[in-house]
CSV table of C-alpha atoms and ligand atoms in Angstrom, one decimal:
chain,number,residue,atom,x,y,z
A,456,UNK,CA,-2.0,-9.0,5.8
A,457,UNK,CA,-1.2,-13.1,5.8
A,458,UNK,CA,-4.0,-13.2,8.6
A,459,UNK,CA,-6.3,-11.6,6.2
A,460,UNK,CA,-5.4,-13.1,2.9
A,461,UNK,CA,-5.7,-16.6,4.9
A,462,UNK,CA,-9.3,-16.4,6.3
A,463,UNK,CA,-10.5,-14.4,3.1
A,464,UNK,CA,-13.8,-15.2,2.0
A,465,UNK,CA,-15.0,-16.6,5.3
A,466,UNK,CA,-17.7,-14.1,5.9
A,467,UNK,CA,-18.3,-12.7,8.8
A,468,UNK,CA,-15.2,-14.2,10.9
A,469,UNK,CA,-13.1,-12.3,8.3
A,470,UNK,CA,-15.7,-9.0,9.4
A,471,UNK,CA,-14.4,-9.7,13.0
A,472,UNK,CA,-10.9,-9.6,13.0
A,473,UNK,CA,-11.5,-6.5,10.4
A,474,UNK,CA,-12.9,-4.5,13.4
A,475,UNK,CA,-10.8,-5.4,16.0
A,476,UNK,CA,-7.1,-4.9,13.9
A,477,UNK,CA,-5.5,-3.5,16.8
A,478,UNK,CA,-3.8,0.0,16.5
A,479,UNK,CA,-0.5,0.7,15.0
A,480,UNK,CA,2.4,0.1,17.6
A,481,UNK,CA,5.3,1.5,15.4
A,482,UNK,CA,6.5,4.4,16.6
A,483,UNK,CA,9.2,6.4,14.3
A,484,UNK,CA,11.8,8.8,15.7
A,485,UNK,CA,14.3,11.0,13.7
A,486,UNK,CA,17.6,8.6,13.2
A,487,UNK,CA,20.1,9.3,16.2
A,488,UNK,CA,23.2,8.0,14.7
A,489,UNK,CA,25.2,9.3,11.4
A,490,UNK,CA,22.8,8.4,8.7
A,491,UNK,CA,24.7,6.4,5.9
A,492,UNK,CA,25.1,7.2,2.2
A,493,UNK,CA,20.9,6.4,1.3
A,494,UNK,CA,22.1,5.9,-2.6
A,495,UNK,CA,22.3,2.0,-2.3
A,496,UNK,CA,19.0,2.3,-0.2
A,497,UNK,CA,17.3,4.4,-2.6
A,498,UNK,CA,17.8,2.1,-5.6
A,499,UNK,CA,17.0,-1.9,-3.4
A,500,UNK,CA,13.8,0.2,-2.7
A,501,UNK,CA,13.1,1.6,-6.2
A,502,UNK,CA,13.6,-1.7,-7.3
A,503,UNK,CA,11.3,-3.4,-5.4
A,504,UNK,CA,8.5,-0.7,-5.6
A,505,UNK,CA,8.6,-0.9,-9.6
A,506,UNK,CA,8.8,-4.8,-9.0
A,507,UNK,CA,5.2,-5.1,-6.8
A,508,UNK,CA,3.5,-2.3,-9.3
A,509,UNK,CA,4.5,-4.0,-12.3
A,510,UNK,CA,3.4,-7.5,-11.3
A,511,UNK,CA,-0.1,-6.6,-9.5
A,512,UNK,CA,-0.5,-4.1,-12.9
A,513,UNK,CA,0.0,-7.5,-15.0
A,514,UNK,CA,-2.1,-9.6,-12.6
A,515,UNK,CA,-5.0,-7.3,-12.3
A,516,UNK,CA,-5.1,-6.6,-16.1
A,517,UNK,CA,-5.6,-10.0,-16.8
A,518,UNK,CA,-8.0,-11.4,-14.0
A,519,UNK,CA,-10.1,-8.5,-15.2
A,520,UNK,CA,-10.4,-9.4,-18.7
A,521,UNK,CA,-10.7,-13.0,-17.7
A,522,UNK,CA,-13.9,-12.1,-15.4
A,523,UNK,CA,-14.2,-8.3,-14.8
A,524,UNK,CA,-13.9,-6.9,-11.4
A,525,UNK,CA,-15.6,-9.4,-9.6
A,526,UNK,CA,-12.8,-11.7,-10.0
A,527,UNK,CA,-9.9,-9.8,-9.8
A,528,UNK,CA,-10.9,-8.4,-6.0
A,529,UNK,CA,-9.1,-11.6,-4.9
A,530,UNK,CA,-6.0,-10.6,-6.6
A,531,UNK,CA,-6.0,-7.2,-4.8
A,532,UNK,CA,-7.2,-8.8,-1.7
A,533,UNK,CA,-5.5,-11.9,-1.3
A,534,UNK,CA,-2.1,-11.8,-4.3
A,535,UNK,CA,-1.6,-8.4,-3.8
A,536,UNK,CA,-0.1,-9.5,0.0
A,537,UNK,CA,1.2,-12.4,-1.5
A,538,UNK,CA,3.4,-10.9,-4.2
A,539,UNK,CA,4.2,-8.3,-1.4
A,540,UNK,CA,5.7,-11.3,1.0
A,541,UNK,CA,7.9,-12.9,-1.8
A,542,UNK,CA,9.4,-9.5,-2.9
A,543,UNK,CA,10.0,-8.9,1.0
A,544,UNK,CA,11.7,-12.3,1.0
A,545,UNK,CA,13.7,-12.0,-2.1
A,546,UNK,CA,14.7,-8.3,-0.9
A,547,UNK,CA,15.1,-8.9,2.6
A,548,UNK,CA,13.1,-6.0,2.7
A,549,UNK,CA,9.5,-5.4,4.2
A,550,UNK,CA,6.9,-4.2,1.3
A,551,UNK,CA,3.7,-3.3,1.2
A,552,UNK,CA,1.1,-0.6,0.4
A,553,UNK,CA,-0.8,1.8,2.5
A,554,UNK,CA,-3.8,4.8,2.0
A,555,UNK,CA,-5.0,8.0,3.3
A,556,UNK,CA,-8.2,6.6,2.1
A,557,UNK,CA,-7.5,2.8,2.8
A,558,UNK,CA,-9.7,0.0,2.3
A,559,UNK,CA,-7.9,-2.8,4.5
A,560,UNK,CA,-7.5,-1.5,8.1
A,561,UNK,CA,-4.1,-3.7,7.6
A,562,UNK,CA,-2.8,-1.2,5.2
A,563,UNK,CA,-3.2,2.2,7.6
A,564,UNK,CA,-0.6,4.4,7.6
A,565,UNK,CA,1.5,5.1,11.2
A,566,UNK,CA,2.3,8.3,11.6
A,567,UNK,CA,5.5,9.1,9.5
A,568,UNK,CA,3.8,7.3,6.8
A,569,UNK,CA,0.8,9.9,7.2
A,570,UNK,CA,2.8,12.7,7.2
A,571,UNK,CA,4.1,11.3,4.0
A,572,UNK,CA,1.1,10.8,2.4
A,573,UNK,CA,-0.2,14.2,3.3
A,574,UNK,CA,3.2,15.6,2.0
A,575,UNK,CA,2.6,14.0,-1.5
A,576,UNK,CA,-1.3,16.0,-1.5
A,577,UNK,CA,0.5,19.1,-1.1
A,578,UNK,CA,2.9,18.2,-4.1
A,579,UNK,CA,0.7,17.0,-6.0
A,580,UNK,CA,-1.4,19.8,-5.6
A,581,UNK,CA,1.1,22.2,-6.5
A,582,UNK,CA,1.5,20.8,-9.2
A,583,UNK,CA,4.1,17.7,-9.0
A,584,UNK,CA,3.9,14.8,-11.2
A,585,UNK,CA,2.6,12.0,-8.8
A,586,UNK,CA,4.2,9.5,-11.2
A,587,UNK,CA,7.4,10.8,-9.6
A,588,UNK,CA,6.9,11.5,-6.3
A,589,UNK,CA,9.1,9.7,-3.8
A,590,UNK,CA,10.2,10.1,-0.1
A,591,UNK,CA,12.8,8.5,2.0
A,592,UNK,CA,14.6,9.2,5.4
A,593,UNK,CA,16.7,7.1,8.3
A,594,UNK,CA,14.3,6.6,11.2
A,595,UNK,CA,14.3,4.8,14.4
A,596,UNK,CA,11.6,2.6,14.7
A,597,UNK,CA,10.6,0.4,17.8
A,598,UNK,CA,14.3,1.1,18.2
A,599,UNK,CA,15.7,0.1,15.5
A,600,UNK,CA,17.7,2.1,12.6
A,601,UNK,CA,15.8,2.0,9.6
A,602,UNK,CA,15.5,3.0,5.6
A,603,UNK,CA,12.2,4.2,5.2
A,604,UNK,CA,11.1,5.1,1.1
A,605,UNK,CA,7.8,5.6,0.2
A,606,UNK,CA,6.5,5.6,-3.7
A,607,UNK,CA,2.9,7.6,-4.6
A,608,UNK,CA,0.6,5.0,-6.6
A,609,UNK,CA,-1.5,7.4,-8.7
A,610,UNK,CA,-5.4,6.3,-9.8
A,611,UNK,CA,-5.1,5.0,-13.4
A,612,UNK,CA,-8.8,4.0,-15.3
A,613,UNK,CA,-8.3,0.2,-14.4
A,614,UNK,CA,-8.4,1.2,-10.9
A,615,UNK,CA,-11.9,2.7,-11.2
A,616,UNK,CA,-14.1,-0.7,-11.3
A,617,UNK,CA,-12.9,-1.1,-8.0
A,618,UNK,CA,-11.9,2.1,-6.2
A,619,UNK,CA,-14.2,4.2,-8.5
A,620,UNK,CA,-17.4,6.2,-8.0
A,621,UNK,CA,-19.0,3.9,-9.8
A,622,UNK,CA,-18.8,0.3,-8.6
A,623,UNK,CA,-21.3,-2.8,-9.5
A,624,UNK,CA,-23.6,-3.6,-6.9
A,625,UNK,CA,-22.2,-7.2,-7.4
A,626,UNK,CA,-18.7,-5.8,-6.4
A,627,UNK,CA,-20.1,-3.1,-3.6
A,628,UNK,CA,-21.9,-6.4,-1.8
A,629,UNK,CA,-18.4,-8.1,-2.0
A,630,UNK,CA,-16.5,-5.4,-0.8
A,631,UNK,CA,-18.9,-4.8,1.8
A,632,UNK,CA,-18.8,-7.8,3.2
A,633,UNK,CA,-14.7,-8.2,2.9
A,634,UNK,CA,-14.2,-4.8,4.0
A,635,UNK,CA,-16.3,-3.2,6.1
A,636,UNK,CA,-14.8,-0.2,6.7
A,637,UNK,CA,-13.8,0.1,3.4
A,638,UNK,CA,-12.9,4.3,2.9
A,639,UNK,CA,-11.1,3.3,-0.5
A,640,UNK,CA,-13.6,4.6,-3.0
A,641,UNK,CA,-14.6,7.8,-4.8
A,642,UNK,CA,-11.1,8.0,-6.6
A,643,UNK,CA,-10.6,9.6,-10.1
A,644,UNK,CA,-7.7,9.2,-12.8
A,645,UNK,CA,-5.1,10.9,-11.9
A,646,UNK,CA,-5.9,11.1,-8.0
A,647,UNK,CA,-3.4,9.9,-4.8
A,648,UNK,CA,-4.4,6.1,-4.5
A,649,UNK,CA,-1.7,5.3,-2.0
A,650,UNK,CA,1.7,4.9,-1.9
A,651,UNK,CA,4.2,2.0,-2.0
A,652,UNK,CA,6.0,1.5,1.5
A,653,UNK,CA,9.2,0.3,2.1
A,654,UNK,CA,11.3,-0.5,5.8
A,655,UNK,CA,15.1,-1.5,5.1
A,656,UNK,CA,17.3,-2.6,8.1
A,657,UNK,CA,20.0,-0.9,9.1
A,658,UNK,CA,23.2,-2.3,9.7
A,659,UNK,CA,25.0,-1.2,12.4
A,660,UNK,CA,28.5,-1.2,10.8
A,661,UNK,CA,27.2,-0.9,7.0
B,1595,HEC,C1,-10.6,-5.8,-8.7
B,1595,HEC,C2,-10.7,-4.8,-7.8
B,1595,HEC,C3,-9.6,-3.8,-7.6
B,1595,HEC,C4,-8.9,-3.1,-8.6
B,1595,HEC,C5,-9.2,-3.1,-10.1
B,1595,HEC,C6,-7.9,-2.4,-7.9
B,1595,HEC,N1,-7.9,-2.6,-6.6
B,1595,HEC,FE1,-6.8,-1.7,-5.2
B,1595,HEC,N2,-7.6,-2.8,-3.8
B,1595,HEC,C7,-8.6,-3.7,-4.0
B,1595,HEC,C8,-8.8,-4.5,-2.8
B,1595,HEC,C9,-9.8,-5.6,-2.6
B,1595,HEC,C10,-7.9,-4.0,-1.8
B,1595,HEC,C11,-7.6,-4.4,-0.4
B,1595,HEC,C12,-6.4,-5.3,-0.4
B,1595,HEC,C13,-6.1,-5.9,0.9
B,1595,HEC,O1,-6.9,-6.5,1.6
B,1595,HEC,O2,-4.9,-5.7,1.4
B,1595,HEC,C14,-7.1,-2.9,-2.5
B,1595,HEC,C15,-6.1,-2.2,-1.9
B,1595,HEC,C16,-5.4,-1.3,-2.6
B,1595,HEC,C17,-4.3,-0.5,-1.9
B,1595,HEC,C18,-3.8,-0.7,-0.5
B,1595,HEC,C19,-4.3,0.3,0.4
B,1595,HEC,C20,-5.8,0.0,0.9
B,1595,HEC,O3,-6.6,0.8,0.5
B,1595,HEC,O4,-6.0,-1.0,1.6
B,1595,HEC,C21,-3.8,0.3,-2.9
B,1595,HEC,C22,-2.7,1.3,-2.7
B,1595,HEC,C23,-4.6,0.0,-4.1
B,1595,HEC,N3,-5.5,-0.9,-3.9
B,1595,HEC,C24,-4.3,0.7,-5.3
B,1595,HEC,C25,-4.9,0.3,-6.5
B,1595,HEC,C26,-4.5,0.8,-7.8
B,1595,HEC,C27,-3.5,1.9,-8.0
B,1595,HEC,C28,-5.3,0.2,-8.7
B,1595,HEC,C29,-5.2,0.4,-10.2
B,1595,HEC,C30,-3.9,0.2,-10.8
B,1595,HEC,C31,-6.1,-0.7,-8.0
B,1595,HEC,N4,-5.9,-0.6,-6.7
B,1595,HEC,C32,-7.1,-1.5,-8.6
B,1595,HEC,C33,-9.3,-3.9,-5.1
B,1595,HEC,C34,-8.9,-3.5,-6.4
């Protein structure tokens, strides 16, 4: 994402490394060792979720209104991963966002974070409140013990200019050009966006 968010707006240098992002290398495993107590986990995770939504909410309402759509693609494209890094630094946590339907190659799911994604479809379509919908477990990854929480984002109506049906042709020929392989549009109120994704280290003596 800091690759990205650097050489933004560059053109078609940005369009390369687009393309080429690499595949996912982490692998996750089922935890092997006695999981601890995920309360404390659950709430440093919660926390930091609700801290990224509320500030790239308060950030994208206002660049909007400042200059519509047009102008707020850089806070989704280059603050959003920004905000993301100093909440991973304050929390010594790693934060970020990621998409069945994604529109920065950088934000794919791996596998576990697929299956979770999926899993909140199914919830939602039977019916769950996607405002509420969280899942967490103790994984190994490339490994090492981890906390892994993930938080559904649902679609709300400022999300639309951008991840709508409906898009300006200003904004489509921006979006086009910054994300080529964009799959992150189409969405309705009320849909799956994405999900908030959290990794927490493990301790070995907690
Ligand atoms: C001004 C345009 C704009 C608006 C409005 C907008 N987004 Fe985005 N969104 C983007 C861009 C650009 C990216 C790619 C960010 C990046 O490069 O990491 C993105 C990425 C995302 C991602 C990360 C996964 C992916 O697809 O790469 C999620 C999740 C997301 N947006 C959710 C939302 C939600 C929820 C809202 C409404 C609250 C919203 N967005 C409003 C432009 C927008």
């Amino acid at each position: 994402m800091r690759i990205i968010s650097a050489i933004a707006g560059t053109g078609p240098a940005l369009v390369a490394v687009l393309t080429i992002a690499p595949p996912l290398a982490t692998t996750s495993t089922a935890y092997a060792a006695q999981a601890p107590d995920p309360a404390p986990y659950v709430a440093k995770a919660r926390a930091a979720a609700k801290a990224l939504a509320t500030a790239l909410k308060a950030r994208l309402e206002q660049a909007i209104s400042e200059g519509g759509a047009e102008n707020a693609i850089r806070i989704c494209n280059i603050e959003a991963p920004e905000i993301a890094d100093a909440i991973s630094a304050d929390t010594g946590l790693s934060v970020g966002r990621t998409a069945l339907k994604w529109r920065n190659p950088a934000n794919r799911p791996n596998d576990w974070e697929r299956a979770v994604l999926k899993r909140f479809e199914r919830e939602k379509a039977a019916g769950a409140d996607l405002k509420k919908l969280e899942h967490f477990a103790f994984l190994t990854e490339d490994g090492k013990p981890v906390f892994r929480y993930m938080k559904a984002i649902p679609t709300a109506e400022v999300c639309l200019a951008c991840h709508g049906s409906d898009l300006a042709p200003e904004l489509v020929e921006k979006l086009d050009k910054l994300y080529p392989q964009d799959r992150a549009r189409g969405f309705k109120v009320g849909d799956l966006r994405g999900a908030f994704t959290i990794t927490a280290p493990v301790p070995a003596t907690p």
